[in-house]
Amino acid sequence: MADKVIYLREPQASPQDERNFKIKYAELLNPAQLEAVRHREGPLLVIAGAGSGKTRTLIYRVARLIESGVPPGAILLLTFTRRAAQEMLRRAEQLVGERAGGVAGGTFHSFANTVLRRHGNVMGLKPNFTILDRADMEDVVNLLRTRMGLASRERRFPKKSTLAEVISMARNKRRELAEEIEIDFPHLIEHQAEILGLAAKYEEYKRERALLDYDDLLYRLAELLEQYRNVRERLSQSYRYIMIDEYQDTNLIQADLVRLLAMGHRNVMAVGDDAQSIYSFRGANFRNIMDFPELFPGAKIVKLEENYRSLQGILDLANDLISRASEKYTKALFTGRRGEFRPILVRAQDEHMQSRFVAQRILELREDGVELNEIAVLFRSSFHSFDLELELQRRDIPFIKRGGFKFIETAHIKDVLAHLRVIANPTDAPSWLRVLMLVKGIGHRTAERSIESIVTAENPFHALAMLGGRGGSQSGLTRLSALFAAIGGEGRRPADQLAATLEYYLPVMREAYPDDHPKRERDLEHFQNLTQRYRSLEAMLADMALEPPSDSLGGVLATEEEEGYVTLSTIHSAKGLEWKVVFLIWAADGRFPGPMSMGAEEIEEERRLMYVASTRARDELYLSYPIYMFDRTFGHVMGRASRFLEDVPPELLPTATLQEADHGD
């Protein structure tokens, strides 16, 4: 029988009697922040608009609870990064001293690890269990994949990374694995039975060896709290005030954990912004923040709407964008900052002119005294910046890229470039190795033997045609020879050479990368778009060779250390950050939202993504798109502004159309 726990309720200080507190909360916080900080008992949902001081609100509530007499150890602060928790508690210590160090703070996963080691024995979990990170998980999955005979070369089967992603996503979304495959991975349905069998073996393997992967930490904690009432009550009584940062990013299992931990007192403060819920691809669930009042009946809702980041013109656009969301907590951001700037929608003739505009404006801003590290270019998908990267390199503008692979780091781009490089330089042995390794039936050893005879021959392409292949490799070598015969010679446009190469390569790529070839095809479509402006293959390959170094910098070192770098970033990687000037490129329908976003929920998340992008800017915001866009299926098509911008009043978003003379090289 569990020990009886007597819970003594601390007396509450009257909100009006501020004499009990050393910190002058009313002088340091705005009215909405103060209302949230003063809240003591019962559930509280704080809808914190972008730049509205949510972190400050969390810190001051921690401080006020401690000043009210709540033992620091009774406060649990859950965040999504360890750094965020440490920074909040550090700032809380500056307010109330070392007492704040006793607050239990950390990520959901670190909290779960602590609890499972202390209490997991009741469910047969040894306290010395080992945690598998994602790479470890993939290695175990691959081991079992091989043992089950699913990794043979004669039969194509999903890679270890894909299998790990499927298993992980099913748990985060609290779905049966078969259902997850049908909904999010339909192209793997033919392998469903084998994947289910492998997943079962994976669970057995972990349990036999006291292993938990990253997802297990949350999953087993939920199991512990649901099935063992004594443990749940003990934890609920220990952590009597629970605070969660970025609640809109929680998944279903994290929301369940909050509910279970608060079952004994309901003292939950969830802080987040429904308008910034953009991580469904990681398993985050928009419904968590929307359904909080239903999960915790009687919850108080406080909205933080005063923005301390952006000029009002930027906020007016953001407010208008999100006002059209089908489901939301209504709010209107406002600021006390003075400034008349309005965001501008820039219509460029084509993608290259869009890049030239951005690069030229960056140079103008630099001349006006804006530091490069105060400038960011945001985009929906990583490949949207490929043309811009080349333009920045040409103008010696240093940049750092966040989110996704850089252009020539992707395997499929490297593959295509290898074919073009051997046309430009038939003695390029490394490119020949990559090209030959793509031919079915040719391994590394055979390719290396063949390269020697090719690169030393008077006519390397004739030598290729004379190679005698074994087994299935002969037909592949014949097709490769035919490709080089078609695209070789002088005076051919790089775009035409690439088009022929893609006709050859796409079937090879679909077989080599069966798990994600649709995404790779979109990358290649944009690569084809890049080649449109080149008249010389050598010039194009020279530009592509300006490869960023390994630290993600854009291939150009700053001439002065204090200049810093322009930031290129996917919007997902930019959340939580801010810059003085922001460019949002490719704000075109078909790119933003993208072609894969078709369902109503997906479109709404894309709308929120544009809201997040807009609210990263403090002083200046430029949205741009090309009037003429290249589509691999239809060729050149007329572009139009994103559907999210169509109904924005022109006084909130004036339009500028670039002419050829506006931004020359």
XYZ file of C-alpha atoms in Angstrom:
665
model
C 0.000 0.000 0.000
C 1.325 3.401 -0.956
C 2.286 5.887 1.729
C -0.387 8.438 2.434
C 0.719 11.854 1.214
C -0.695 14.915 2.933
C -0.764 17.939 0.640
C -0.557 21.270 2.441
C -1.870 24.130 0.346
C 0.220 27.261 0.605
C -1.681 30.449 1.353
C -2.096 32.648 -1.707
C -1.015 36.251 -1.693
C -3.698 38.641 -2.797
C -2.987 39.922 -6.340
C -3.659 43.417 -5.063
C -1.234 43.160 -2.157
C 2.078 43.459 -3.944
C 3.866 44.307 -0.677
C 4.479 40.570 -0.179
C 6.786 40.520 -3.193
C 10.248 41.965 -3.607
C 9.905 42.003 -7.402
C 7.773 44.863 -8.746
C 5.803 42.730 -11.202
C 3.295 45.430 -12.108
C 6.110 47.755 -13.150
C 8.052 45.156 -15.139
C 5.257 43.437 -17.064
C 2.476 44.564 -19.363
C -1.125 43.930 -18.185
C -1.566 40.615 -20.055
C 1.806 39.275 -18.892
C 0.995 40.343 -15.341
C -2.346 38.542 -15.454
C -0.636 35.309 -16.505
C 2.128 35.667 -13.912
C -0.346 36.315 -11.078
C -2.402 33.220 -11.892
C -1.968 30.581 -9.189
C -4.423 27.678 -9.095
C -6.075 25.797 -11.942
C -5.311 25.416 -15.651
C -4.043 28.399 -17.632
C -3.528 28.697 -21.381
C -1.335 31.591 -22.493
C -1.668 32.354 -26.195
C 1.611 34.146 -26.803
C 1.763 35.943 -30.131
C 5.068 36.218 -31.959
C 7.538 38.490 -30.183
C 5.188 39.065 -27.240
C 7.561 38.096 -24.420
C 6.414 34.552 -23.614
C 9.804 33.586 -22.165
C 9.721 36.626 -19.898
C 6.239 35.621 -18.751
C 7.352 32.081 -17.895
C 10.398 33.320 -15.984
C 8.451 35.816 -13.912
C 5.778 33.257 -13.083
C 8.463 30.900 -11.777
C 9.809 33.755 -9.682
C 6.373 34.722 -8.359
C 5.480 31.156 -7.392
C 8.718 30.910 -5.427
C 8.100 34.293 -3.797
C 4.599 33.061 -2.921
C 6.101 30.240 -0.858
C 5.879 27.369 -3.345
C 8.885 25.034 -2.875
C 11.025 25.273 -6.025
C 11.055 21.489 -6.344
C 7.255 21.513 -6.708
C 7.574 23.450 -9.991
C 8.127 21.504 -13.217
C 9.152 23.485 -16.315
C 9.065 21.465 -19.537
C 10.660 22.817 -22.710
C 11.778 21.453 -26.090
C 15.496 22.087 -25.710
C 17.777 21.762 -22.731
C 19.319 25.122 -23.588
C 15.914 26.831 -23.335
C 15.262 25.354 -19.898
C 18.727 26.274 -18.627
C 18.419 29.825 -19.905
C 15.006 30.306 -18.269
C 16.189 28.988 -14.929
C 19.347 31.094 -15.120
C 17.248 34.200 -15.611
C 14.899 33.127 -12.820
C 17.917 32.851 -10.508
C 18.777 36.455 -11.321
C 15.336 37.402 -9.987
C 14.976 35.257 -6.850
C 18.454 33.905 -6.235
C 19.679 30.339 -5.862
C 16.240 29.067 -4.888
C 15.309 28.916 -8.574
C 18.001 26.286 -9.028
C 15.697 23.806 -7.282
C 13.057 24.040 -10.018
C 12.720 20.822 -12.017
C 13.370 21.928 -15.577
C 14.238 20.190 -18.803
C 12.889 18.547 -21.901
C 10.085 16.002 -21.956
C 12.634 13.327 -22.758
C 15.074 14.204 -19.982
C 12.206 14.280 -17.468
C 10.993 10.892 -18.707
C 14.478 9.433 -18.371
C 14.709 10.556 -14.737
C 11.279 9.202 -13.803
C 11.740 5.852 -15.535
C 15.049 5.215 -13.795
C 13.458 5.959 -10.421
C 10.099 4.241 -10.831
C 10.330 2.007 -13.914
C 11.117 -1.096 -11.863
C 7.384 -1.551 -11.122
C 6.879 -2.308 -14.821
C 9.952 -4.518 -15.129
C 12.262 -1.830 -16.450
C 15.799 -2.016 -15.091
C 17.169 1.333 -13.853
C 20.383 0.826 -15.837
C 18.638 0.727 -19.223
C 20.537 2.083 -22.211
C 19.104 4.827 -24.421
C 19.425 4.437 -28.177
C 19.778 7.663 -30.124
C 18.431 7.847 -33.677
C 21.631 6.542 -35.243
C 21.699 3.619 -32.783
C 18.049 2.895 -33.541
C 18.769 2.797 -37.254
C 21.702 0.436 -36.711
C 19.567 -2.001 -34.706
C 16.820 -1.836 -37.331
C 19.410 -2.529 -40.023
C 20.802 -5.484 -38.072
C 17.342 -7.028 -37.820
C 16.616 -6.132 -41.449
C 19.667 -8.158 -42.478
C 18.874 -11.068 -40.169
C 15.381 -11.310 -41.643
C 16.772 -11.460 -45.170
C 15.269 -8.115 -46.132
C 18.557 -6.501 -47.186
C 19.450 -8.703 -50.139
C 20.596 -7.020 -53.340
C 18.100 -8.999 -55.400
C 15.114 -7.339 -53.733
C 14.518 -3.686 -53.045
C 13.481 -2.891 -49.456
C 13.230 0.417 -47.538
C 16.444 1.748 -46.011
C 17.091 1.723 -42.274
C 16.461 5.486 -41.984
C 13.039 5.167 -43.628
C 12.070 2.207 -41.444
C 13.107 4.096 -38.305
C 11.082 7.126 -39.434
C 7.937 5.022 -39.996
C 8.193 3.346 -36.591
C 8.900 6.640 -34.816
C 6.105 8.576 -36.499
C 3.523 5.914 -35.621
C 4.392 6.251 -31.939
C 4.447 10.051 -31.908
C 1.040 10.158 -33.555
C -0.238 7.292 -31.367
C -1.260 5.228 -34.374
C -1.006 1.561 -35.176
C 1.978 0.998 -37.437
C -0.186 -0.347 -40.272
C -2.362 2.772 -40.119
C 0.682 5.050 -40.175
C 2.023 3.302 -43.281
C -1.330 3.679 -45.049
C -1.683 7.378 -44.168
C 1.837 8.843 -44.360
C 3.888 6.208 -46.243
C 1.507 4.716 -48.834
C 4.383 3.989 -51.226
C 5.594 1.377 -48.696
C 2.316 -0.563 -48.479
C 3.733 -3.401 -50.590
C 6.256 -3.977 -47.781
C 3.751 -3.568 -44.939
C 3.808 -7.176 -43.701
C 7.617 -7.253 -43.558
C 7.785 -3.845 -41.832
C 5.276 -4.979 -39.176
C 7.300 -8.123 -38.597
C 10.534 -6.154 -38.335
C 8.962 -3.685 -35.888
C 7.841 -6.575 -33.670
C 11.365 -8.018 -33.719
C 12.718 -4.581 -32.872
C 10.522 -4.299 -29.769
C 11.513 -7.795 -28.674
C 15.199 -7.020 -29.204
C 15.019 -3.910 -27.024
C 13.111 -5.511 -24.179
C 15.508 -8.445 -24.000
C 18.501 -6.121 -23.736
C 17.129 -3.285 -21.550
C 17.199 -0.768 -24.378
C 14.961 2.243 -24.878
C 15.010 4.434 -27.940
C 14.190 8.141 -27.933
C 10.465 7.575 -28.491
C 10.313 4.835 -25.843
C 11.155 7.373 -23.142
C 7.815 9.113 -23.617
C 5.887 5.988 -24.556
C 6.991 4.000 -21.502
C 6.459 6.991 -19.190
C 2.868 7.263 -20.418
C 2.471 3.535 -19.854
C 3.842 3.909 -16.317
C 1.493 6.775 -15.441
C -1.557 5.124 -16.973
C -1.101 1.680 -15.421
C 0.399 2.461 -12.002
C -1.834 4.812 -10.043
C 0.466 5.044 -7.028
C 3.348 6.318 -9.159
C 1.088 8.760 -10.969
C -0.296 10.207 -7.720
C 3.148 10.493 -6.177
C 4.471 12.438 -9.167
C 1.395 14.621 -9.374
C 1.754 15.557 -5.720
C 5.483 16.212 -6.129
C 5.071 18.521 -9.123
C 2.148 20.695 -8.166
C 2.786 23.445 -10.716
C 3.503 22.340 -14.257
C 4.540 24.798 -16.981
C 5.031 23.887 -20.653
C 6.749 26.092 -23.207
C 5.900 25.928 -26.952
C 2.780 23.889 -26.248
C 1.713 24.086 -29.897
C 4.674 21.835 -30.743
C 3.639 18.958 -28.478
C 2.565 15.648 -29.950
C -0.296 13.490 -28.709
C 1.774 11.498 -26.252
C 3.252 14.663 -24.695
C -0.240 16.101 -24.222
C -1.244 12.840 -22.519
C 1.754 13.080 -20.203
C 0.757 16.607 -19.152
C -2.796 15.456 -18.464
C -1.633 12.465 -16.406
C 0.907 14.449 -14.371
C -1.673 17.139 -13.552
C -4.455 14.726 -12.649
C -4.097 15.440 -8.930
C -4.241 19.251 -9.078
C -4.840 20.593 -12.640
C -2.272 23.359 -12.093
C -1.032 23.464 -15.679
C 0.234 26.566 -17.454
C 0.585 25.904 -21.189
C 2.282 28.660 -23.190
C 2.228 28.660 -26.963
C 0.837 30.118 -30.156
C -1.589 28.233 -32.341
C -0.507 30.466 -35.250
C 3.021 29.017 -34.993
C 2.107 25.323 -35.057
C 4.227 24.193 -38.035
C 5.825 20.868 -37.094
C 3.251 18.233 -38.016
C 5.949 16.435 -40.025
C 7.650 15.713 -36.677
C 4.413 14.521 -35.114
C 3.329 17.812 -33.472
C -0.449 18.049 -33.182
C -2.266 21.343 -33.772
C -5.275 20.014 -31.875
C -3.369 19.954 -28.575
C -3.403 23.720 -28.127
C -6.867 24.138 -29.661
C -8.400 21.467 -27.414
C -6.637 22.527 -24.195
C -9.842 24.115 -22.768
C -11.683 20.819 -23.381
C -8.915 18.740 -21.838
C -8.848 21.099 -18.838
C -12.404 22.430 -18.359
C -12.545 25.868 -16.782
C -9.112 26.806 -18.092
C -8.338 30.504 -18.037
C -7.081 31.938 -21.338
C -4.719 34.913 -21.453
C -3.570 36.413 -24.751
C -0.232 38.172 -25.139
C -0.698 40.529 -28.103
C 1.799 43.330 -27.513
C 4.741 42.682 -29.811
C 8.235 43.935 -28.900
C 9.920 42.926 -32.155
C 8.348 44.269 -35.340
C 7.081 47.519 -36.772
C 3.299 47.825 -36.986
C 3.263 47.525 -40.775
C 4.799 44.050 -40.532
C 2.355 43.107 -37.794
C -0.601 44.343 -39.864
C 0.374 41.939 -42.647
C 0.861 39.072 -40.180
C -2.504 39.776 -38.535
C -4.210 39.800 -41.924
C -2.568 36.520 -42.978
C -3.643 34.632 -39.876
C -7.099 36.227 -39.674
C -8.137 33.964 -42.569
C -7.189 30.756 -40.746
C -10.126 28.369 -40.520
C -9.498 27.708 -36.816
C -7.609 29.946 -34.422
C -7.522 31.896 -31.193
C -8.376 35.381 -32.385
C -5.703 37.927 -31.567
C -4.240 41.091 -33.069
C -0.584 41.909 -32.560
C 0.290 45.530 -31.859
C 3.439 47.393 -30.929
C 4.596 50.623 -29.395
C 7.525 50.858 -31.812
C 7.459 53.800 -34.187
C 8.131 53.414 -37.907
C 6.193 53.677 -41.148
C 7.696 50.811 -43.164
C 5.264 48.564 -45.016
C 6.173 45.079 -46.298
C 6.621 44.948 -50.080
C 5.636 42.224 -52.560
C 8.268 42.078 -55.316
C 7.386 40.539 -58.691
C 10.545 39.499 -60.550
C 10.714 38.469 -64.198
C 12.236 35.076 -63.363
C 14.060 33.250 -60.586
C 17.425 34.717 -61.491
C 16.089 38.278 -61.350
C 14.617 37.442 -57.939
C 18.091 36.380 -56.811
C 19.683 39.505 -58.273
C 17.146 41.705 -56.477
C 17.861 40.066 -53.107
C 21.637 40.244 -53.569
C 21.535 43.863 -54.717
C 19.284 44.929 -51.836
C 21.606 43.172 -49.361
C 24.542 45.166 -50.703
C 22.507 48.388 -50.439
C 21.564 47.587 -46.840
C 25.205 46.884 -46.035
C 26.178 50.286 -47.424
C 23.458 51.826 -45.237
C 25.056 50.327 -42.129
C 22.967 47.183 -41.672
C 25.224 44.319 -40.587
C 25.018 41.155 -42.668
C 24.102 39.038 -39.638
C 20.986 41.200 -39.260
C 19.711 40.013 -42.651
C 17.968 36.726 -43.445
C 16.501 35.109 -46.540
C 13.770 32.591 -45.764
C 12.166 29.992 -48.008
C 9.635 27.174 -47.837
C 11.991 24.397 -48.993
C 15.770 24.133 -48.962
C 16.125 23.837 -52.741
C 14.397 27.207 -53.249
C 17.678 28.963 -52.437
C 19.946 27.191 -54.937
C 19.952 29.998 -57.516
C 20.345 32.628 -54.804
C 23.346 30.801 -53.337
C 25.134 31.026 -56.675
C 24.283 34.724 -56.996
C 25.558 35.510 -53.495
C 28.776 33.639 -54.208
C 29.301 35.605 -57.418
C 28.943 38.870 -55.507
C 31.178 37.767 -52.615
C 28.344 38.036 -50.103
C 29.094 35.561 -47.288
C 26.181 33.476 -46.057
C 25.370 30.605 -43.765
C 22.579 28.191 -44.600
C 20.308 26.528 -42.073
C 17.894 23.706 -42.781
C 18.222 20.984 -45.393
C 21.201 19.984 -47.499
C 23.122 22.473 -49.550
C 22.833 22.181 -53.278
C 25.798 20.041 -54.271
C 25.730 17.952 -51.087
C 22.711 15.945 -52.246
C 23.517 12.576 -53.819
C 21.165 12.951 -56.793
C 22.583 16.356 -57.739
C 26.085 14.913 -57.461
C 25.020 12.037 -59.725
C 23.709 14.333 -62.454
C 26.679 16.678 -62.235
C 29.038 13.690 -62.621
C 27.526 12.884 -66.036
C 27.925 16.486 -67.169
C 31.473 16.718 -65.817
C 32.734 13.789 -67.848
C 31.359 15.506 -70.954
C 33.336 18.637 -70.083
C 36.411 16.645 -68.983
C 36.547 13.000 -70.151
C 39.583 12.339 -67.927
C 37.665 13.193 -64.737
C 38.188 9.843 -62.997
C 36.145 10.586 -59.818
C 33.109 11.543 -61.913
C 33.530 8.416 -64.052
C 33.560 6.323 -60.870
C 30.254 7.834 -59.737
C 28.709 7.414 -63.193
C 29.742 3.783 -63.591
C 28.661 2.843 -60.064
C 25.121 3.833 -61.059
C 25.068 1.158 -63.786
C 23.278 -1.920 -62.521
C 25.669 -4.845 -62.111
C 28.838 -2.753 -61.766
C 30.477 -2.626 -58.363
C 33.292 -0.517 -57.021
C 36.068 -2.894 -58.052
C 34.784 -3.333 -61.609
C 34.263 0.423 -61.985
C 37.827 1.196 -60.905
C 39.259 -1.325 -63.400
C 37.153 0.168 -66.195
C 38.100 3.773 -65.434
C 41.764 3.155 -66.142
C 41.048 2.017 -69.710
C 38.556 4.864 -70.271
C 40.576 7.865 -69.118
C 43.782 6.726 -70.854
C 42.083 6.062 -74.186
C 42.370 8.478 -77.095
C 38.568 8.589 -77.249
C 37.190 7.848 -73.752
C 33.595 7.608 -74.935
C 34.543 5.077 -77.599
C 36.403 3.132 -74.906
C 33.245 3.152 -72.808
C 31.252 1.726 -75.706
C 33.840 -1.047 -76.112
C 33.623 -2.160 -72.474
C 32.307 -5.680 -72.150
C 29.760 -5.905 -69.386
C 28.776 -9.040 -67.531
C 25.297 -10.117 -66.588
C 22.883 -7.206 -66.508
C 25.558 -4.506 -66.797
C 25.868 -4.663 -70.621
C 22.476 -3.080 -71.314
C 23.225 -0.351 -68.765
C 26.581 0.426 -70.385
C 24.897 0.596 -73.792
C 22.367 3.114 -72.520
C 25.120 5.181 -70.892
C 27.121 5.241 -74.150
C 24.027 6.350 -76.043
C 23.513 9.202 -73.561
C 27.052 10.533 -73.993
C 26.749 10.273 -77.772
C 23.564 12.370 -77.598
C 24.814 15.124 -75.288
C 28.459 15.406 -76.368
C 29.900 17.808 -78.912
C 30.255 21.554 -79.133
C 27.559 24.217 -79.049
C 24.911 22.342 -77.053
C 22.968 24.268 -74.420
C 23.494 23.013 -70.850
C 19.711 22.936 -70.362
C 19.360 20.502 -73.292
C 22.258 18.376 -72.066
C 20.696 18.198 -68.618
C 17.251 17.334 -70.012
C 18.706 14.329 -71.871
C 20.697 13.315 -68.792
C 17.571 13.395 -66.639
C 15.699 11.223 -69.137
C 18.439 8.645 -68.623
C 18.930 9.213 -64.894
C 15.387 9.389 -63.484
C 14.670 5.620 -63.841
C 18.092 4.923 -62.281
C 17.353 7.323 -59.413
C 13.910 5.862 -58.696
C 15.496 2.453 -58.276
C 18.474 3.743 -56.290
C 16.366 5.921 -53.957
C 12.931 4.249 -53.778
C 11.937 5.789 -50.453
C 12.005 9.492 -51.306
C 12.405 9.830 -55.068
C 9.475 12.323 -55.403
C 11.381 14.856 -53.283
C 14.574 14.239 -55.236
C 12.707 14.779 -58.500
C 11.594 18.215 -57.294
C 15.237 19.031 -56.508
C 16.212 18.039 -60.051
C 13.410 20.174 -61.468
C 14.905 23.197 -59.767
C 18.362 22.212 -60.950
C 16.997 22.211 -64.490
C 15.602 25.672 -63.859
C 19.070 26.865 -62.845
C 20.626 25.748 -66.122
C 18.241 27.825 -68.248
C 20.399 30.951 -68.112
C 23.706 29.256 -68.983
C 25.073 29.079 -72.530
C 28.262 27.248 -71.611
C 28.552 23.919 -69.795
C 31.988 24.870 -68.499
C 30.637 28.118 -66.984
C 27.803 26.272 -65.298
C 30.097 23.605 -63.854
C 32.494 26.283 -62.624
C 29.657 27.944 -60.689
C 28.560 24.612 -59.231
C 32.123 23.957 -58.078
C 31.909 26.905 -55.663
C 31.066 24.451 -52.939
C 30.335 25.670 -49.395
C 32.855 24.479 -46.782
C 31.802 21.969 -44.154
C 30.760 24.593 -41.612
C 27.799 25.580 -43.833
C 29.210 28.940 -44.850
C 28.447 30.048 -48.372
C 31.909 29.620 -49.795
C 33.032 33.202 -49.117
C 34.887 34.387 -46.044
C 33.957 37.771 -44.594
C 36.634 40.401 -45.194
C 36.051 41.764 -41.723
C 35.179 39.527 -38.801
C 32.465 41.845 -37.510
C 30.584 41.737 -40.831
C 29.161 38.313 -40.105
C 27.052 36.407 -42.612
C 23.667 36.648 -44.252
C 21.447 33.823 -43.003
C 19.700 31.591 -45.535
C 17.159 29.406 -43.778
C 14.113 27.281 -44.224
C 11.214 28.783 -42.298
C 11.063 25.734 -40.034
C 14.673 26.336 -38.985
C 14.032 30.066 -38.469
C 11.249 29.728 -35.909
C 12.161 31.503 -32.685
C 14.741 33.710 -34.415
C 14.552 37.303 -35.641
C 16.422 39.683 -37.933
C 16.316 43.368 -38.762
C 15.589 42.643 -42.444
C 13.933 39.518 -43.849
C 13.415 38.406 -47.456
C 10.844 35.671 -48.111
C 11.546 34.283 -51.587
C 9.390 32.043 -53.770
C 6.133 33.368 -52.258
C 4.404 31.846 -55.292
C 1.480 29.485 -55.535
C 2.767 26.004 -56.283
C 5.866 26.733 -54.229
C 4.201 28.204 -51.141
C 2.045 26.290 -50.465
C 3.949 23.543 -52.212
C 2.476 21.038 -54.662
C 2.333 18.284 -52.032
C 0.141 20.339 -49.678
C -3.349 19.423 -50.841
C -5.497 18.668 -47.790
C -7.269 21.359 -45.783
C -5.111 20.753 -42.684
C -1.915 20.903 -44.746
C -2.962 24.173 -46.380
C -3.731 25.686 -42.983
C -0.298 24.695 -41.682
C 1.257 26.333 -44.753
C -0.641 29.519 -43.877
C 0.803 29.399 -40.371
C 4.237 28.866 -41.883
C 3.940 32.127 -43.826
C 2.831 33.863 -40.623
C 5.951 32.583 -38.863
C 8.153 33.797 -41.726
C 6.592 37.279 -41.690
C 6.976 37.731 -37.946
C 10.760 37.067 -38.035
C 11.338 40.620 -39.374
C 11.870 43.617 -37.125
C 12.222 46.571 -39.518
C 11.924 45.472 -43.144
C 10.136 42.590 -44.873
C 10.254 41.754 -48.589
C 8.207 38.957 -50.174
C 9.084 37.981 -53.743
C 8.235 35.551 -56.515
C 9.092 35.118 -60.223
C 6.490 35.920 -62.871
C 7.913 33.217 -65.161
C 8.634 29.880 -63.494
C 9.982 26.638 -64.909
C 7.989 23.446 -64.432
C 9.542 20.178 -65.616
C 6.172 18.900 -66.818
C 4.759 22.033 -68.456
C 7.915 24.026 -69.191
C 7.741 27.777 -68.523
C 4.538 28.830 -66.778
C 3.201 32.105 -65.444
C 3.700 32.444 -61.711
C 1.296 34.150 -59.378
C 1.529 35.241 -55.783
C 0.799 32.714 -53.050
C -2.896 32.247 -52.434
C -2.267 33.466 -48.889
C -1.412 36.901 -50.290
C -4.216 37.205 -52.837
C -6.722 38.927 -50.567
C -4.284 41.072 -48.602
C -5.307 44.741 -49.070
C -2.765 46.644 -51.215
C -2.327 49.253 -48.492
C -0.905 46.495 -46.266
C 1.269 44.965 -48.982
C 2.143 47.255 -51.897
C 3.507 45.545 -55.019
C 6.650 46.388 -56.978
C 7.442 44.843 -60.379
C 11.113 44.620 -61.328
C 12.237 45.649 -64.799
C 15.375 44.289 -66.426
C 17.262 47.536 -65.849
C 16.339 47.718 -62.160
C 19.009 45.304 -60.921
C 21.729 44.563 -63.386
C 24.780 42.425 -62.756
